[in-house]
Amino acid sequence: MAIAIVLIVIVIAALAFHALSPWWLTPLASNWGLIDDTLTVTLLITGAVFVAVNLFIAVAVIRYRHRHGRRAAYEPENRKLEHGLTWLTAVGIVAMLAPGLVVYAELISPPKDALVVEVVGQQWQWAYRFPGEDGRLGTSAMRFVGADNPLGLNPADPAGRDDALAVGPELHLPLGRPVRVLLRSKDVLHNFFVPPIRTRMDMVPGMVTEFWFTPTRAGRFDILCAELCGVGHYNMRGVMVVEPQADFERWLAGLPRFAAARQVAATPPGGDLAARGRGIAQARGCFGCHSVDGAASVGPGWRGLFGHEVELADGSRLKADAAYIAESIRAPAAKLVKGYPPIMPPYALDDGEVAAIAAYIASLDGAADGTR
């Protein structure tokens, strides 16, 4: 009897939690209300099964509990019951799967006039690319990735020379216009997810995946990685800014084009060394762990670091000069900054590349962000 009472209490508590707790989804910001409807159908079916099964067990425990002088009737099979349960289960499964298949078929069929944007994931940062005036994205491959080409665009493809690059956490999109999102990863599995637009898609190394949506609400929305991609997974965040078409076009016009950005990033020693260092840091994924604006991150922040003292894990202190930065790049576990885990791999950079990164760090103004 106690088991039956516990099961009934569990059912009542589950229904009360569902009805009273603030677990509901954030306000929808895209055209994918069908995904919310699919989730609702799934919850209703699974919830009904949960209630029915638990109440059936509770009733069976009460009705068929042990009583002196009574014996259970042995019934090895009941075809009517088996057929009924089989058909009921089949209907329930079809009811859950069918809406999802319909939504997925639409999800991978973008409108022909959709704006194209490529999202590139890398531990632990985002980058974005838009077609230039020719309306076409250039081809890309991992063999082209370098300090002057962090997204791996094909330098020989003329379609990519005018591609607009947004290397950083912020992505702008126009309000009310369909957007076709092409997804690519430079290292491991990632997943591009903005909760208010509901849909998401895995980013698989070696292939391009895609989906589409139409932003229906202006504002700033968090971009998350919904695939465990390493120790810095929690820090792989960005912001999607949905704004009127005119504001989006102004932002897009201000982005660097691939040909020009590559020329600046490839500046040889004696030129703008800090700009070259920024390009190298971007290509190597440094911004995934080291912030440049004073924000907390996986590793020590770079703003205000150069020339200041840092406290190491062993309690000693030293000055963050060019020699320290070089050692931290080539043997990061040698002198760990206090409060940060030993997760950075060593990088085999030449003296020129190390000097460029040091110059870039030195160019960052502002007070030290907790690394003094």
Short mmCIF file of C-alpha atoms in Angstrom, two decimals, residues 35 62 126 130 156 167 172 217 220 252 263 271 328 333 350:
data_model
loop_
_atom_site.label_atom_id
_atom_site.label_comp_id
_atom_site.label_asym_id
_atom_site.label_seq_id
_atom_site.Cartn_x
_atom_site.Cartn_y
_atom_site.Cartn_z
CA ILE A 35 9.49 23.83 -32.74
CA ILE A 62 -3.95 -1.73 -4.35
CA TRP A 126 33.10 32.41 -32.87
CA PHE A 130 29.18 37.33 -45.19
CA ALA A 156 42.97 31.79 -55.24
CA VAL A 167 36.09 37.88 -36.19
CA HIS A 172 24.50 41.33 -36.49
CA ARG A 217 12.22 40.35 -32.66
CA ARG A 220 20.54 41.22 -28.25
CA LEU A 252 28.17 45.13 -42.59
CA GLN A 263 47.17 42.05 -46.27
CA GLY A 271 55.46 47.16 -40.28
CA SER A 328 54.24 31.23 -21.63
CA ALA A 333 53.06 25.07 -17.63
CA ASP A 350 59.08 31.33 -34.31
#
